[in-house]
PDB file of C-alpha atoms and ligand atoms in Angstrom:
ATOM      1  CA  MET A  27      -9.228 -21.663  51.586  1.00 80.00           C
ATOM      2  CA  ASP A  28     -10.253 -18.566  50.243  1.00 91.00           C
ATOM      3  CA  ALA A  29     -13.141 -16.155  51.677  1.00 91.00           C
ATOM      4  CA  ARG A  30     -15.556 -17.828  49.417  1.00 93.00           C
ATOM      5  CA  GLU A  31     -14.870 -21.328  50.235  1.00 94.00           C
ATOM      6  CA  MET A  32     -15.373 -20.494  53.933  1.00 96.00           C
ATOM      7  CA  LYS A  33     -18.770 -19.193  53.136  1.00 97.00           C
ATOM      8  CA  ILE A  34     -19.705 -22.359  51.410  1.00 97.00           C
ATOM      9  CA  LYS A  35     -18.343 -24.423  54.437  1.00 97.00           C
ATOM     10  CA  ALA A  36     -20.477 -22.642  56.814  1.00 98.00           C
ATOM     11  CA  ALA A  37     -23.616 -22.846  54.349  1.00 98.00           C
ATOM     12  CA  THR A  38     -22.850 -26.644  54.149  1.00 97.00           C
ATOM     13  CA  ALA A  39     -22.584 -26.916  57.932  1.00 97.00           C
ATOM     14  CA  ALA A  40     -25.902 -25.033  58.254  1.00 98.00           C
ATOM     15  CA  LEU A  41     -27.736 -27.337  55.492  1.00 98.00           C
ATOM     16  CA  GLU A  42     -27.441 -30.251  57.909  1.00 97.00           C
ATOM     17  CA  HIS A  43     -29.764 -28.475  60.446  1.00 98.00           C
ATOM     18  CA  VAL A  44     -32.574 -28.504  57.604  1.00 98.00           C
ATOM     19  CA  GLU A  45     -35.031 -31.340  57.958  1.00 98.00           C
ATOM     20  CA  ASP A  46     -37.678 -32.182  55.563  1.00 98.00           C
ATOM     21  CA  GLY A  47     -40.937 -30.347  55.960  1.00 98.00           C
ATOM     22  CA  MET A  48     -39.463 -27.514  57.591  1.00 98.00           C
ATOM     23  CA  ARG A  49     -40.515 -23.850  57.238  1.00 98.00           C
ATOM     24  CA  LEU A  50     -37.332 -21.611  56.998  1.00 98.00           C
ATOM     25  CA  GLY A  51     -36.360 -17.933  57.105  1.00 98.00           C
ATOM     26  CA  ILE A  52     -33.748 -17.250  54.518  1.00 98.00           C
ATOM     27  CA  GLY A  53     -31.216 -14.688  55.254  1.00 98.00           C
ATOM     28  CA  THR A  54     -29.725 -12.289  52.900  1.00 98.00           C
ATOM     29  CA  GLY A  55     -26.019 -11.393  51.924  1.00 98.00           C
ATOM     30  CA  SER A  56     -23.126 -13.289  50.328  1.00 98.00           C
ATOM     31  CA  THR A  57     -22.841 -15.995  52.832  1.00 98.00           C
ATOM     32  CA  ALA A  58     -26.743 -16.579  52.878  1.00 98.00           C
ATOM     33  CA  GLU A  59     -26.637 -16.832  48.983  1.00 98.00           C
ATOM     34  CA  GLU A  60     -24.200 -19.540  49.016  1.00 98.00           C
ATOM     35  CA  PHE A  61     -26.879 -21.319  51.543  1.00 98.00           C
ATOM     36  CA  VAL A  62     -29.717 -20.366  49.060  1.00 98.00           C
ATOM     37  CA  ARG A  63     -27.548 -22.182  46.130  1.00 98.00           C
ATOM     38  CA  LEU A  64     -26.835 -25.317  48.265  1.00 98.00           C
ATOM     39  CA  LEU A  65     -30.332 -25.670  49.530  1.00 98.00           C
ATOM     40  CA  ALA A  66     -31.690 -25.640  46.079  1.00 98.00           C
ATOM     41  CA  GLU A  67     -29.478 -28.658  45.186  1.00 98.00           C
ATOM     42  CA  LYS A  68     -31.105 -30.467  48.072  1.00 98.00           C
ATOM     43  CA  VAL A  69     -34.526 -29.173  46.912  1.00 98.00           C
ATOM     44  CA  ALA A  70     -33.799 -30.353  43.594  1.00 98.00           C
ATOM     45  CA  GLY A  71     -32.759 -33.740  44.927  1.00 98.00           C
ATOM     46  CA  GLY A  72     -36.480 -34.038  46.976  1.00 98.00           C
ATOM     47  CA  LEU A  73     -35.871 -32.152  50.111  1.00 98.00           C
ATOM     48  CA  LYS A  74     -39.127 -30.314  51.033  1.00 98.00           C
ATOM     49  CA  VAL A  75     -39.208 -26.949  52.480  1.00 98.00           C
ATOM     50  CA  GLN A  76     -41.038 -23.869  52.354  1.00 98.00           C
ATOM     51  CA  GLY A  77     -38.915 -20.528  52.392  1.00 98.00           C
ATOM     52  CA  VAL A  78     -39.583 -17.151  53.665  1.00 98.00           C
ATOM     53  CA  PRO A  79     -36.926 -14.489  52.131  1.00 98.00           C
ATOM     54  CA  THR A  80     -35.607 -11.751  54.229  1.00 98.00           C
ATOM     55  CA  SER A  81     -35.109  -9.634  51.331  1.00 98.00           C
ATOM     56  CA  GLU A  82     -36.204  -9.088  47.699  1.00 98.00           C
ATOM     57  CA  ARG A  83     -32.892  -9.974  47.044  1.00 98.00           C
ATOM     58  CA  THR A  84     -33.146 -13.127  48.469  1.00 98.00           C
ATOM     59  CA  ALA A  85     -36.361 -13.742  47.009  1.00 98.00           C
ATOM     60  CA  ARG A  86     -35.147 -13.460  43.340  1.00 98.00           C
ATOM     61  CA  ARG A  87     -32.324 -15.671  43.566  1.00 98.00           C
ATOM     62  CA  CYS A  88     -34.705 -18.109  45.552  1.00 98.00           C
ATOM     63  CA  VAL A  89     -36.728 -17.901  42.395  1.00 98.00           C
ATOM     64  CA  GLU A  90     -34.086 -18.271  40.194  1.00 98.00           C
ATOM     65  CA  LEU A  91     -32.807 -21.722  41.681  1.00 98.00           C
ATOM     66  CA  GLY A  92     -36.167 -23.217  42.418  1.00 98.00           C
ATOM     67  CA  VAL A  93     -36.684 -22.842  46.317  1.00 98.00           C
ATOM     68  CA  PRO A  94     -40.456 -22.917  47.034  1.00 98.00           C
ATOM     69  CA  LEU A  95     -41.306 -19.263  48.894  1.00 98.00           C
ATOM     70  CA  LYS A  96     -44.143 -18.140  50.621  1.00 98.00           C
ATOM     71  CA  SER A  97     -44.538 -14.917  52.336  1.00 98.00           C
ATOM     72  CA  LEU A  98     -44.105 -14.519  56.111  1.00 98.00           C
ATOM     73  CA  ASP A  99     -48.104 -13.532  56.266  1.00 98.00           C
ATOM     74  CA  GLU A 100     -48.743 -17.030  54.810  1.00 98.00           C
ATOM     75  CA  LEU A 101     -46.377 -18.774  56.994  1.00 98.00           C
ATOM     76  CA  PRO A 102     -45.970 -16.364  60.050  1.00 98.00           C
ATOM     77  CA  GLU A 103     -44.212 -19.134  62.459  1.00 98.00           C
ATOM     78  CA  LEU A 104     -41.037 -20.782  61.110  1.00 98.00           C
ATOM     79  CA  ASP A 105     -38.517 -23.720  62.595  1.00 98.00           C
ATOM     80  CA  LEU A 106     -35.599 -22.156  61.435  1.00 98.00           C
ATOM     81  CA  THR A 107     -33.667 -19.015  60.159  1.00 98.00           C
ATOM     82  CA  ILE A 108     -30.241 -19.185  58.566  1.00 98.00           C
ATOM     83  CA  ASP A 109     -28.633 -15.878  57.906  1.00 98.00           C
ATOM     84  CA  GLY A 110     -25.096 -14.123  57.854  1.00 98.00           C
ATOM     85  CA  ALA A 111     -23.878 -11.414  59.867  1.00 98.00           C
ATOM     86  CA  ASP A 112     -21.443  -8.639  59.895  1.00 98.00           C
ATOM     87  CA  GLU A 113     -20.422  -9.447  63.468  1.00 98.00           C
ATOM     88  CA  VAL A 114     -20.908 -11.901  65.868  1.00 98.00           C
ATOM     89  CA  ASP A 115     -19.402 -11.966  69.665  1.00 97.00           C
ATOM     90  CA  GLY A 116     -19.102 -14.610  72.173  1.00 94.00           C
ATOM     91  CA  ASN A 117     -22.592 -14.215  73.573  1.00 95.00           C
ATOM     92  CA  LEU A 118     -24.061 -14.587  70.008  1.00 97.00           C
ATOM     93  CA  ALA A 119     -25.135 -10.691  70.032  1.00 98.00           C
ATOM     94  CA  LEU A 120     -24.806  -9.738  66.271  1.00 98.00           C
ATOM     95  CA  ILE A 121     -24.461  -6.639  64.298  1.00 98.00           C
ATOM     96  CA  LYS A 122     -26.499  -7.056  60.714  1.00 98.00           C
ATOM     97  CA  GLY A 123     -27.667  -4.946  57.872  1.00 98.00           C
ATOM     98  CA  GLY A 124     -24.665  -4.514  55.927  1.00 98.00           C
ATOM     99  CA  GLY A 125     -26.802  -5.749  53.190  1.00 97.00           C
ATOM    100  CA  GLY A 126     -29.366  -3.328  54.135  1.00 98.00           C
ATOM    101  CA  ALA A 127     -32.055  -5.888  54.915  1.00 98.00           C
ATOM    102  CA  LEU A 128     -31.946  -5.690  58.806  1.00 98.00           C
ATOM    103  CA  LEU A 129     -35.715  -5.120  59.302  1.00 98.00           C
ATOM    104  CA  ARG A 130     -36.941  -8.059  57.559  1.00 98.00           C
ATOM    105  CA  GLU A 131     -34.169 -10.038  59.023  1.00 98.00           C
ATOM    106  CA  LYS A 132     -35.042  -9.197  62.276  1.00 98.00           C
ATOM    107  CA  ILE A 133     -39.039  -9.654  61.754  1.00 98.00           C
ATOM    108  CA  VAL A 134     -37.931 -13.071  59.752  1.00 98.00           C
ATOM    109  CA  ALA A 135     -35.718 -14.469  62.921  1.00 98.00           C
ATOM    110  CA  GLY A 136     -38.284 -13.046  65.584  1.00 98.00           C
ATOM    111  CA  ALA A 137     -40.863 -15.128  63.939  1.00 98.00           C
ATOM    112  CA  SER A 138     -38.338 -18.173  64.088  1.00 98.00           C
ATOM    113  CA  THR A 139     -37.888 -20.967  67.024  1.00 97.00           C
ATOM    114  CA  ARG A 140     -34.256 -21.075  66.137  1.00 97.00           C
ATOM    115  CA  MET A 141     -31.638 -18.770  64.228  1.00 98.00           C
ATOM    116  CA  ILE A 142     -28.470 -19.750  62.757  1.00 98.00           C
ATOM    117  CA  VAL A 143     -25.691 -17.632  62.293  1.00 98.00           C
ATOM    118  CA  ILE A 144     -23.084 -18.441  59.221  1.00 98.00           C
ATOM    119  CA  ALA A 145     -19.966 -16.631  58.897  1.00 98.00           C
ATOM    120  CA  ASP A 146     -16.316 -16.676  58.523  1.00 96.00           C
ATOM    121  CA  GLU A 147     -13.799 -16.104  61.218  1.00 95.00           C
ATOM    122  CA  SER A 148     -13.419 -12.273  60.529  1.00 95.00           C
ATOM    123  CA  LYS A 149     -16.828 -11.819  61.526  1.00 97.00           C
ATOM    124  CA  VAL A 150     -16.213 -12.869  65.056  1.00 97.00           C
ATOM    125  CA  VAL A 151     -15.454 -10.038  67.416  1.00 97.00           C
ATOM    126  CA  GLU A 152     -14.680  -9.755  71.232  1.00 96.00           C
ATOM    127  CA  THR A 153     -16.683  -6.571  71.526  1.00 97.00           C
ATOM    128  CA  LEU A 154     -18.999  -5.328  68.767  1.00 98.00           C
ATOM    129  CA  GLY A 155     -18.490  -2.059  66.841  1.00 97.00           C
ATOM    130  CA  ALA A 156     -15.838  -2.271  64.638  1.00 96.00           C
ATOM    131  CA  PHE A 157     -18.179  -2.696  61.870  1.00 98.00           C
ATOM    132  CA  ALA A 158     -20.708   0.558  61.689  1.00 98.00           C
ATOM    133  CA  LEU A 159     -24.055  -0.298  63.151  1.00 98.00           C
ATOM    134  CA  PRO A 160     -26.899   0.171  60.324  1.00 98.00           C
ATOM    135  CA  ILE A 161     -29.797   2.052  61.584  1.00 98.00           C
ATOM    136  CA  GLU A 162     -32.780   1.685  59.603  1.00 98.00           C
ATOM    137  CA  ILE A 163     -34.918   5.052  59.531  1.00 98.00           C
ATOM    138  CA  ASN A 164     -37.892   6.547  58.266  1.00 98.00           C
ATOM    139  CA  PRO A 165     -37.100   9.118  56.016  1.00 98.00           C
ATOM    140  CA  PHE A 166     -39.544  11.587  57.202  1.00 98.00           C
ATOM    141  CA  GLY A 167     -37.804  14.080  59.829  1.00 98.00           C
ATOM    142  CA  SER A 168     -34.289  12.283  59.297  1.00 98.00           C
ATOM    143  CA  VAL A 169     -32.505  15.307  60.802  1.00 98.00           C
ATOM    144  CA  ALA A 170     -34.322  15.269  63.995  1.00 98.00           C
ATOM    145  CA  THR A 171     -33.757  11.488  64.043  1.00 98.00           C
ATOM    146  CA  ARG A 172     -30.031  12.048  63.496  1.00 98.00           C
ATOM    147  CA  ILE A 173     -29.871  14.779  66.582  1.00 98.00           C
ATOM    148  CA  ALA A 174     -31.782  12.339  68.449  1.00 98.00           C
ATOM    149  CA  ILE A 175     -29.426   9.388  68.031  1.00 98.00           C
ATOM    150  CA  GLU A 176     -26.647  11.569  68.409  1.00 97.00           C
ATOM    151  CA  LYS A 177     -28.023  12.542  72.167  1.00 97.00           C
ATOM    152  CA  LEU A 178     -29.079   9.421  73.108  1.00 96.00           C
ATOM    153  CA  ALA A 179     -25.431   7.695  71.898  1.00 96.00           C
ATOM    154  CA  SER A 180     -23.566  10.834  73.868  1.00 96.00           C
ATOM    155  CA  ARG A 181     -25.524   9.873  76.903  1.00 96.00           C
ATOM    156  CA  LEU A 182     -24.408   6.019  76.543  1.00 96.00           C
ATOM    157  CA  GLY A 183     -20.647   7.463  76.351  1.00 96.00           C
ATOM    158  CA  LEU A 184     -20.407   6.727  72.547  1.00 97.00           C
ATOM    159  CA  THR A 185     -19.555   9.099  69.816  1.00 95.00           C
ATOM    160  CA  GLY A 186     -19.009   8.899  66.003  1.00 95.00           C
ATOM    161  CA  GLU A 187     -20.240   9.587  62.591  1.00 96.00           C
ATOM    162  CA  LEU A 188     -23.967   8.958  61.358  1.00 98.00           C
ATOM    163  CA  LYS A 189     -23.470   8.543  57.545  1.00 98.00           C
ATOM    164  CA  LEU A 190     -26.463   8.559  55.657  1.00 98.00           C
ATOM    165  CA  ARG A 191     -26.078   5.159  53.340  1.00 98.00           C
ATOM    166  CA  ARG A 192     -25.910   5.927  49.521  1.00 98.00           C
ATOM    167  CA  ALA A 193     -26.209   3.582  46.446  1.00 97.00           C
ATOM    168  CA  GLY A 194     -24.106   5.492  43.879  1.00 97.00           C
ATOM    169  CA  GLU A 195     -25.458   8.854  43.442  1.00 96.00           C
ATOM    170  CA  GLU A 196     -28.873   8.118  45.141  1.00 97.00           C
ATOM    171  CA  VAL A 197     -29.692   7.552  48.887  1.00 98.00           C
ATOM    172  CA  PHE A 198     -29.765   3.782  49.602  1.00 98.00           C
ATOM    173  CA  THR A 199     -33.490   2.779  49.943  1.00 98.00           C
ATOM    174  CA  THR A 200     -34.418  -0.490  51.683  1.00 98.00           C
ATOM    175  CA  ASP A 201     -36.960  -2.815  50.832  1.00 98.00           C
ATOM    176  CA  GLY A 202     -39.498  -1.342  53.068  1.00 98.00           C
ATOM    177  CA  GLY A 203     -38.787   2.261  51.825  1.00 98.00           C
ATOM    178  CA  HIS A 204     -36.599   3.627  54.502  1.00 98.00           C
ATOM    179  CA  HIS A 205     -33.107   5.149  54.496  1.00 98.00           C
ATOM    180  CA  ILE A 206     -30.111   4.043  56.563  1.00 98.00           C
ATOM    181  CA  PHE A 207     -27.244   5.496  58.988  1.00 98.00           C
ATOM    182  CA  ASP A 208     -24.228   4.032  59.308  1.00 98.00           C
ATOM    183  CA  ALA A 209     -23.249   4.424  63.005  1.00 98.00           C
ATOM    184  CA  SER A 210     -19.512   4.656  63.458  1.00 98.00           C
ATOM    185  CA  PHE A 211     -19.534   4.211  67.374  1.00 97.00           C
ATOM    186  CA  GLY A 212     -16.400   2.247  67.466  1.00 96.00           C
ATOM    187  CA  ARG A 213     -16.705  -0.595  70.618  1.00 96.00           C
ATOM    188  CA  ILE A 214     -20.014  -0.617  72.063  1.00 97.00           C
ATOM    189  CA  PRO A 215     -19.559  -2.268  75.607  1.00 95.00           C
ATOM    190  CA  ASP A 216     -23.166  -2.397  76.423  1.00 96.00           C
ATOM    191  CA  ALA A 217     -25.339  -3.217  73.018  1.00 97.00           C
ATOM    192  CA  GLU A 218     -28.238  -4.206  75.107  1.00 97.00           C
ATOM    193  CA  ALA A 219     -28.664  -0.644  76.580  1.00 97.00           C
ATOM    194  CA  LEU A 220     -27.911   0.785  73.048  1.00 98.00           C
ATOM    195  CA  ALA A 221     -30.513  -1.428  71.380  1.00 98.00           C
ATOM    196  CA  GLY A 222     -33.185  -0.296  74.123  1.00 97.00           C
ATOM    197  CA  ALA A 223     -32.440   2.810  73.752  1.00 97.00           C
ATOM    198  CA  LEU A 224     -32.589   3.204  69.685  1.00 98.00           C
ATOM    199  CA  ASN A 225     -35.814   1.406  69.976  1.00 97.00           C
ATOM    200  CA  SER A 226     -37.211   4.437  72.034  1.00 97.00           C
ATOM    201  CA  ILE A 227     -36.439   7.397  69.357  1.00 98.00           C
ATOM    202  CA  PRO A 228     -39.590   7.392  67.258  1.00 97.00           C
ATOM    203  CA  GLY A 229     -37.896   7.834  63.740  1.00 98.00           C
ATOM    204  CA  VAL A 230     -35.630   4.991  64.234  1.00 98.00           C
ATOM    205  CA  VAL A 231     -37.719   1.782  62.319  1.00 98.00           C
ATOM    206  CA  GLU A 232     -35.005  -0.745  63.453  1.00 98.00           C
ATOM    207  CA  HIS A 233     -31.598  -1.266  63.895  1.00 98.00           C
ATOM    208  CA  GLY A 234     -28.778  -3.793  63.197  1.00 98.00           C
ATOM    209  CA  LEU A 235     -28.227  -5.081  66.776  1.00 98.00           C
ATOM    210  CA  PHE A 236     -29.754  -8.686  67.165  1.00 98.00           C
ATOM    211  CA  ILE A 237     -29.231  -9.907  70.777  1.00 97.00           C
ATOM    212  CA  HIS A 238     -30.756 -12.986  72.259  1.00 96.00           C
ATOM    213  CA  MET A 239     -32.112 -14.109  69.112  1.00 97.00           C
ATOM    214  CA  ALA A 240     -29.455 -16.743  67.440  1.00 98.00           C
ATOM    215  CA  SER A 241     -29.046 -19.875  69.152  1.00 96.00           C
ATOM    216  CA  LEU A 242     -26.055 -21.070  67.266  1.00 97.00           C
ATOM    217  CA  ALA A 243     -23.197 -19.428  64.810  1.00 98.00           C
ATOM    218  CA  ILE A 244     -21.213 -21.404  62.292  1.00 98.00           C
ATOM    219  CA  ILE A 245     -18.025 -19.905  62.058  1.00 97.00           C
ATOM    220  CA  ALA A 246     -15.810 -20.996  59.157  1.00 97.00           C
ATOM    221  CA  GLY A 247     -12.166 -20.598  59.043  1.00 95.00           C
ATOM    222  CA  PRO A 248      -9.127 -21.819  57.055  1.00 92.00           C
ATOM    223  CA  ALA A 249      -8.608 -24.752  59.232  1.00 88.00           C
ATOM    224  CA  GLY A 250     -12.437 -26.000  58.955  1.00 91.00           C
ATOM    225  CA  ALA A 251     -15.690 -25.060  60.717  1.00 94.00           C
ATOM    226  CA  ARG A 252     -16.491 -24.664  64.339  1.00 95.00           C
ATOM    227  CA  THR A 253     -19.877 -23.641  66.147  1.00 96.00           C
ATOM    228  CA  LEU A 254     -19.958 -21.153  68.845  1.00 95.00           C
ATOM    229  CA  LYS A 255     -23.050 -20.953  71.347  1.00 92.00           C
ATOM    230  CA  ALA A 256     -23.795 -18.331  73.884  1.00 78.00           C
ATOM    231  CA  ASN A 257     -21.192 -17.866  76.364  1.00 67.00           C
ATOM    232  CA  ASN A 258     -18.340 -19.036  74.068  1.00 59.00           C
ATOM    233  CA  THR A 259     -19.309 -22.801  74.240  1.00 59.00           C
ATOM    234  CA  GLY A 260     -19.103 -24.509  71.065  1.00 63.00           C
ATOM    235  CA  ALA A 261     -17.279 -27.272  68.923  1.00 65.00           C
ATOM    236  CA  ASN A 262     -15.108 -27.759  66.095  1.00 69.00           C
ATOM    237  CA  LEU A 263     -16.737 -29.342  62.901  1.00 72.00           C
ATOM    238  CA  SER A 264     -14.166 -30.390  60.966  1.00 55.00           C
TER     239      SER A 264
HETATM  240  O1  5RP B  27     -27.156  -8.245  57.799  1.00 94.83           O
HETATM  241  C1  5RP B  27     -27.060  -8.805  56.284  1.00 94.83           C
HETATM  242  C2  5RP B  27     -27.792  -8.118  55.352  1.00 94.83           C
HETATM  243  O2  5RP B  27     -28.534  -7.035  55.869  1.00 94.83           O
HETATM  244  C3  5RP B  27     -25.914  -9.718  55.816  1.00 94.83           C
HETATM  245  O3  5RP B  27     -26.122 -10.789  56.832  1.00 94.83           O
HETATM  246  C4  5RP B  27     -24.565  -9.312  56.565  1.00 94.83           C
HETATM  247  O4  5RP B  27     -24.203  -7.934  55.799  1.00 94.83           O
HETATM  248  C5  5RP B  27     -23.456 -10.262  56.150  1.00 94.83           C
HETATM  249  O5  5RP B  27     -23.182 -10.408  54.826  1.00 94.83           O
HETATM  250  P1  5RP B  27     -22.308 -11.114  53.888  1.00 94.83           P
HETATM  251  O6  5RP B  27     -22.870 -12.387  54.180  1.00 94.83           O
HETATM  252  O7  5RP B  27     -22.154 -11.249  52.726  1.00 94.83           O
HETATM  253  O8  5RP B  27     -20.753 -10.932  54.467  1.00 94.83           O
END
């Protein structure tokens, strides 16, 4: 099974959690896009859902494929969000934001009763941090914000490069008009402490640590899909 087939496998399994009439948060990224494609087929077949997209990119894809959308202001309480991740650990703590949509992803997931993560085996780690942590910042005072992050990380025993994300020649700008530092801290032994500390820096808009947000991960590998629940419990799906 190649990488795309694994994404499709995870997205297909996630679709089984979608019920008629649901208010759905719809994630961002290549795995989430497979989910959107499959969801659109179900919608064409009569399934009634209302989706809230986590990015302009996902919104465009949903419109192209005919998935009905609402804004989060129109639909502020959601039943389920389905989204990808850059890393997943055994307690379902996540690193997200590789696609630059972490702020809206976190707001939408936070407005949802449940969040299901869809990913392939390569995203499962024992300790978060091999993937550089996206930190969304306000462009105003970004040098001061960088220094504050570095000082704070060092107090937590973390060091590493903070790379300002670029899109070709330009600085990458999020849907909310912010910039992103990708922080290569390496292994993050206490993600909860780092998350809380980053939230205390005024120039930090949001960070890609999603802790206690996902209730289930559907992980696809060459042999099929399995579920992962907090504390390493789960089951093989096929
Ligand atoms: O957090 C995200 C976007 O901000 C994505 O969910 C994450 O980057 C995974 O993407 P992909 O499914 O393409 O590997």
